[in-house]
Short mmCIF file of C-alpha atoms and ligand atoms in Angstrom, two decimals:
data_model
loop_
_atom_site.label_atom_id
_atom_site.label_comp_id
_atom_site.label_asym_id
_atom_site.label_seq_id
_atom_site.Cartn_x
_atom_site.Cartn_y
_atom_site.Cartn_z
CA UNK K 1 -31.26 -39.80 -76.41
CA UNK K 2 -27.80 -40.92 -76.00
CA UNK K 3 -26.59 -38.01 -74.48
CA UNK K 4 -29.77 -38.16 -72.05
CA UNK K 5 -28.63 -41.88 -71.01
CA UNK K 6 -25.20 -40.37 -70.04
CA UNK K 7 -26.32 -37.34 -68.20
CA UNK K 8 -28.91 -39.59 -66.14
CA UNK K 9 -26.28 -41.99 -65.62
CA UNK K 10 -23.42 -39.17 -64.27
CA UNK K 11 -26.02 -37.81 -62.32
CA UNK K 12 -26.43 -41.53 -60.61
CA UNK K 13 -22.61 -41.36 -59.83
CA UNK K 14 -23.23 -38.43 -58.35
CA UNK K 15 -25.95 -38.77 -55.77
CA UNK K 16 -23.94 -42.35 -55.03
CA UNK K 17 -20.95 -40.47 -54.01
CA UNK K 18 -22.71 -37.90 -51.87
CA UNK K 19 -24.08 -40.82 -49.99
CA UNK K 20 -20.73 -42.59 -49.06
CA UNK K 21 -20.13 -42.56 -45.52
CA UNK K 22 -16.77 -41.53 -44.50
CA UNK K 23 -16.94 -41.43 -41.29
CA UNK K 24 -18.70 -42.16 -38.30
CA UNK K 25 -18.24 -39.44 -35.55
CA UNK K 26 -19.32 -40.65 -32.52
CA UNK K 27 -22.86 -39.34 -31.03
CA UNK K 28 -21.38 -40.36 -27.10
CA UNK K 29 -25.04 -39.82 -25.97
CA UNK K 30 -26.18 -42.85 -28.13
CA UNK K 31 -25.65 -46.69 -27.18
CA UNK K 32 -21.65 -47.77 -27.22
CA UNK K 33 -21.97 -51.41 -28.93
CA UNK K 34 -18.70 -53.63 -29.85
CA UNK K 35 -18.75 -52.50 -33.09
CA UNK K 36 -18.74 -48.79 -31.64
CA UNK K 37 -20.52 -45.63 -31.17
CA UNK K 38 -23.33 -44.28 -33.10
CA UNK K 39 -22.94 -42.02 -35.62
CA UNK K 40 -23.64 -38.58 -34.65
CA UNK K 41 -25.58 -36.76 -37.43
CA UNK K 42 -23.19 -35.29 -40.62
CA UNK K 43 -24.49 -32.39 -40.29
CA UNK K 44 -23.11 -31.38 -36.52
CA UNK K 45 -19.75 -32.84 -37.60
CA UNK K 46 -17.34 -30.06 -37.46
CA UNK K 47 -13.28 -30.35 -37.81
CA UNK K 48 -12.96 -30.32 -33.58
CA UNK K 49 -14.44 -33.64 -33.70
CA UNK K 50 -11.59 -35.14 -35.73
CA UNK K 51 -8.84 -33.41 -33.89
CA UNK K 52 -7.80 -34.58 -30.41
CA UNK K 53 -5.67 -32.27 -27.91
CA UNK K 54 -5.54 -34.04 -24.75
CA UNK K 55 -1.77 -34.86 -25.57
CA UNK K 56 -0.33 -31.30 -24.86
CA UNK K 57 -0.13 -31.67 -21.26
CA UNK K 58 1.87 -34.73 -19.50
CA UNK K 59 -0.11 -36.81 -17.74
CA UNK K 60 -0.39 -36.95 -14.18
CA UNK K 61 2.53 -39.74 -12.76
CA UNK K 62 1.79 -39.35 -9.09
CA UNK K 63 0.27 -42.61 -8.55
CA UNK K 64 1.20 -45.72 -7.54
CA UNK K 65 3.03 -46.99 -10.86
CA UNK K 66 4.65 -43.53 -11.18
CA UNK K 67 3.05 -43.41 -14.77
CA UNK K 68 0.09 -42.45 -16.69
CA UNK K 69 -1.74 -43.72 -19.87
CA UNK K 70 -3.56 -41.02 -21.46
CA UNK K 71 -6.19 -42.52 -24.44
CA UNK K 72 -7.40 -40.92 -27.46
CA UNK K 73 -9.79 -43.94 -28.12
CA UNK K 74 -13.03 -43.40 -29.89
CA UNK K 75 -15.36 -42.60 -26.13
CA UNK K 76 -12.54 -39.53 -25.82
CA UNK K 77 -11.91 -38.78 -29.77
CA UNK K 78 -15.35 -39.22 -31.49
CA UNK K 79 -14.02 -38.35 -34.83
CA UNK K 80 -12.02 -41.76 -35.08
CA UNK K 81 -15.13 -43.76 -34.10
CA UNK K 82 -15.78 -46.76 -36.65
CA UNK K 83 -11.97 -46.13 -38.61
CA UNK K 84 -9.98 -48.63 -37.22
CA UNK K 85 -7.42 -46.50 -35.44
CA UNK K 86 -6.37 -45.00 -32.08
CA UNK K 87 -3.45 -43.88 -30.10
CA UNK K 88 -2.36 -43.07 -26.68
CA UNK K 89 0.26 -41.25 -24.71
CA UNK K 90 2.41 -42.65 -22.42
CA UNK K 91 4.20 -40.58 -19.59
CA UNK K 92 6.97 -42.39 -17.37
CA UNK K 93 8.86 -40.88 -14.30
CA UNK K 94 11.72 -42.02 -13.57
CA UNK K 95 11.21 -45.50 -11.98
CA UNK K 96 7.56 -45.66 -13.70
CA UNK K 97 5.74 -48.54 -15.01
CA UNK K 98 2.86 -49.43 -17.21
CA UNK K 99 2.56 -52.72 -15.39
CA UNK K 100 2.20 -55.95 -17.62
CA UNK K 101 -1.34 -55.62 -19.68
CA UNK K 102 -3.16 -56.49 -22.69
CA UNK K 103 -4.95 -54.87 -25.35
CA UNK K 104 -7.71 -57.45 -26.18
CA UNK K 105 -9.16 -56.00 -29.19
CA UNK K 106 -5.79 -54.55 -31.22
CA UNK K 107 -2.30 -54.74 -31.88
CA UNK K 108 0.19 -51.71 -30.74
CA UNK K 109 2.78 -50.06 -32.36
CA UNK K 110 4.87 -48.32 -29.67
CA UNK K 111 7.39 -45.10 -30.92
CA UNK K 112 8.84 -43.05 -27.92
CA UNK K 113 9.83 -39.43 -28.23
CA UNK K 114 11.70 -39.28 -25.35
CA UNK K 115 14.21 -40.74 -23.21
CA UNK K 116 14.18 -44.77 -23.05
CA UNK K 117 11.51 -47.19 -22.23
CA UNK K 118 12.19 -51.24 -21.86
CA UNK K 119 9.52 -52.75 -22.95
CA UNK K 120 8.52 -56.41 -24.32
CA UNK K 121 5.92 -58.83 -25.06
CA UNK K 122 4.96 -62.70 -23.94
CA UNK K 123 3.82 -65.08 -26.93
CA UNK K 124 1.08 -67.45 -26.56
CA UNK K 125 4.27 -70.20 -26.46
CA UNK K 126 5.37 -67.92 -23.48
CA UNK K 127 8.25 -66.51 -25.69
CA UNK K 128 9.45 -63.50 -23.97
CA UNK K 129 10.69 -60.72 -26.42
CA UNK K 130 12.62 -58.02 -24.55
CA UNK K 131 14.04 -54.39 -26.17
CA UNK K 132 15.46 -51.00 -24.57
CA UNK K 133 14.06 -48.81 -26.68
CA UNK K 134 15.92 -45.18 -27.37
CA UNK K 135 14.10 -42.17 -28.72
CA UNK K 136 12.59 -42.54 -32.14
CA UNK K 137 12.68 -46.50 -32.06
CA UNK K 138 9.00 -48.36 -32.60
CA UNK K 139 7.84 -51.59 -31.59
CA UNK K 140 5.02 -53.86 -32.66
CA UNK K 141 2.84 -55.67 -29.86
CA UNK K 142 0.80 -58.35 -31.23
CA UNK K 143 -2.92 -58.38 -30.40
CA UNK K 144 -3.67 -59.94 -27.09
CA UNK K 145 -0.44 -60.32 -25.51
CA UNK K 146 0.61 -59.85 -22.47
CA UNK K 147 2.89 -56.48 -22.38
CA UNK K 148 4.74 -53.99 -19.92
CA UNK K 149 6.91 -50.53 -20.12
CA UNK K 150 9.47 -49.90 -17.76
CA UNK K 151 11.16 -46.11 -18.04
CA UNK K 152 14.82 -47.14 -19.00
CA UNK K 153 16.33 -44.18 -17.31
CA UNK K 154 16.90 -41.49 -15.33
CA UNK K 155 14.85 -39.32 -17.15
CA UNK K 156 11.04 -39.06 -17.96
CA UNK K 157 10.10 -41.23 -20.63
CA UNK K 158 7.21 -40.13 -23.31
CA UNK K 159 6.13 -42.42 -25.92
CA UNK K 160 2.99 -42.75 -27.78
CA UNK K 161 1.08 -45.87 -28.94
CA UNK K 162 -1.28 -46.38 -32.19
CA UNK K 163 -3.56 -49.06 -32.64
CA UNK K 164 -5.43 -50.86 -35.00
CA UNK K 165 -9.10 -50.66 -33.19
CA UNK K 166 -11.38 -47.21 -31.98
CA UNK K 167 -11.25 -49.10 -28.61
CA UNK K 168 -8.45 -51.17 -28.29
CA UNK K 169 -9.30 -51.86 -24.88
CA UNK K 170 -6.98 -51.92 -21.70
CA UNK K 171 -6.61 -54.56 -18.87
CA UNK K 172 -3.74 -54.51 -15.75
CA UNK K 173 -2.87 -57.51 -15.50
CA UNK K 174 -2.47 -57.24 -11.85
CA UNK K 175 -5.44 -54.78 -11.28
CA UNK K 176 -7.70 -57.64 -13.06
CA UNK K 177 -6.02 -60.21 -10.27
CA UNK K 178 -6.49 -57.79 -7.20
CA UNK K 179 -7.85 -55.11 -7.64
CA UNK K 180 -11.40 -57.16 -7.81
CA UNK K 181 -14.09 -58.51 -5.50
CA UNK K 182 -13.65 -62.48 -5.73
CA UNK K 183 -12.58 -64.13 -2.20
CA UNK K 184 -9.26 -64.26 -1.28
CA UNK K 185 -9.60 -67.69 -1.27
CA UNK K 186 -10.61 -68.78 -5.55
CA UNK K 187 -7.69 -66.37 -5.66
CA UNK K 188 -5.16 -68.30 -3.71
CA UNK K 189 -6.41 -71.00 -6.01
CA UNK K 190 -5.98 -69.54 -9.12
CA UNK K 191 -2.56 -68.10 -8.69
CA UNK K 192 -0.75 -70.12 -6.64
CA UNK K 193 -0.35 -67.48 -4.23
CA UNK K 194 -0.59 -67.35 -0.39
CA UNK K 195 -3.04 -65.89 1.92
CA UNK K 196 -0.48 -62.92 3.16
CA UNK K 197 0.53 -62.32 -0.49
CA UNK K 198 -2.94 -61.82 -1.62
CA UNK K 199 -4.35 -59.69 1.06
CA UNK K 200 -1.50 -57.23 0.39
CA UNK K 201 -2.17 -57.06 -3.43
CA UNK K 202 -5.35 -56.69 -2.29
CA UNK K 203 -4.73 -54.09 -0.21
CA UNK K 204 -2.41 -52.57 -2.65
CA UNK K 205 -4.36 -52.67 -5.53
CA UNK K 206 -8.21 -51.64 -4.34
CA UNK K 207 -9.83 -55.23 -4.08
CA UNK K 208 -11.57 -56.71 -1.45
CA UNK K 209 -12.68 -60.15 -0.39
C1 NAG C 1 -27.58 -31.02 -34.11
O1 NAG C 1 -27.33 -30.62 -32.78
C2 NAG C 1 -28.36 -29.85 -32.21
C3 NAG C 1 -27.88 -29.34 -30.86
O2 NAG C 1 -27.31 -30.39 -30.10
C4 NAG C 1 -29.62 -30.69 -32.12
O3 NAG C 1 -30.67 -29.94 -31.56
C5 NAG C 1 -30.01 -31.14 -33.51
O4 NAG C 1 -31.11 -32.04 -33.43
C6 NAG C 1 -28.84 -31.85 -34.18
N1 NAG C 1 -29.16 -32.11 -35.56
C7 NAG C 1 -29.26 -33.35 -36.06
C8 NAG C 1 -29.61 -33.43 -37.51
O5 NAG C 1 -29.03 -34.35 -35.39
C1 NAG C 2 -1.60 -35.60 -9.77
O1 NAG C 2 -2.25 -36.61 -9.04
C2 NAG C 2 -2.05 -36.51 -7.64
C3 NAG C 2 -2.66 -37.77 -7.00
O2 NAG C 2 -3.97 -37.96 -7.42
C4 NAG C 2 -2.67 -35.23 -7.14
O3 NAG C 2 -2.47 -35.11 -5.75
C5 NAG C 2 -2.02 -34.05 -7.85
O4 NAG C 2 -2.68 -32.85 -7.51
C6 NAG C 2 -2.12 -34.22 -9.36
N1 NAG C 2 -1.30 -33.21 -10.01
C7 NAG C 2 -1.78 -32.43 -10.97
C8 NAG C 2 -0.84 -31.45 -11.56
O5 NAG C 2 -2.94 -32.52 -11.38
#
């Protein structure tokens, strides 16, 4: 009888453990939600969904900011969907910059693999925290803040970025100013900039009005 107990009870441990999710891979067809994607069903889950090789190539740096950003965030690596984690490459040409941005929904940890990046962060207090960083160095970015990369030298700079989110999120700071639709005017008013200035941000940066 005893024995029975145990063998009924093992066999409970059992079926409980086969039912533990451990992951989530995201179904991109379904609905995207703030709490993320989905989960596409376990059994079309196959190890290409948890590996991610968009980082082979450089990205492209002919653009205006002579940079590029290139995400592994859960909508282009399903397998990290629901974890808690992503990362992203960073390519900088000489003279490139990720202009000043936020993540709103993570904090970054920053390590570059090649040449040197200056990079820093602005507190809420407006605290500005300012580092050249060499190869191999890390740096933390608190959720939130405001943040920029500047390549620190001659040479192309590569570094890649983790975070603690599937979808950290991105915003330009200067994209979200002018590259929009609001009139030229509210935005005069809420930056203390003039007409000229605005129109050629505008201009610049793909918004209008
Ligand atoms: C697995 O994928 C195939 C092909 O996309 C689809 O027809 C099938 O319904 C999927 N199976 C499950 C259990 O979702
Ligand atoms: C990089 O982007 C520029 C501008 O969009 C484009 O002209 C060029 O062909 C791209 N280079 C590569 C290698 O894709």
């Amino acid at each position: 009888m005893l024995k029975l107990v145990f063998l009924s009870f093992l066999l409970l441990i059992l079926t409980c453990n086969a039912s533990v999710q451990d992951f989530c891979v995201a179904d991109l067809m379904g609905p995207e939600s703030p709490s993320g994607y989905t989960c596409k069903s376990p059994a079309n889950v196959t190890a290409t969904d948890f590996v991610f090789t968009g980082f082979r190539k450089a990205g492209n740096t002919t653009n205006i900011i002579n940079a590029a950003v290139s995400p592994a965030f859960d909508a282009q690596f399903p397998g990290l969907n629901g974890l808690g984690v992503s990362i992203a490459r960073l390519d900088l040409a000489p003279g490139g910059v990720i202009p000043m941005h936020t993540h709103p929904g993570a904090s970054e940890v920053l390590l570059v693999v090649q040449g040197s990046i200056v990079t820093g962060f602005i507190s809420s207090a407006n605290q500005v925290y300012v580092k050249k960083l060499l190869k191999g160095d890390v740096m933390i970015f608190p959720q939130g803040l405001l943040h920029f990369q500047i390549n620190g030298g001659g040479r192309t700079a590569v570094a890649f970025a983790s975070f603690g989110s599937p979808n950290p999120g991105l915003q330009i700071t200067d994209f979200a100013l002018f590259g929009n639709k609001l009139s030229s005017a509210l935005v005069e008013k809420t930056t203390f900039l003039d007409d000229a200035q605005v129109k050629k941000l505008k201009s610049v940066l793909g918004g209008s009005g």
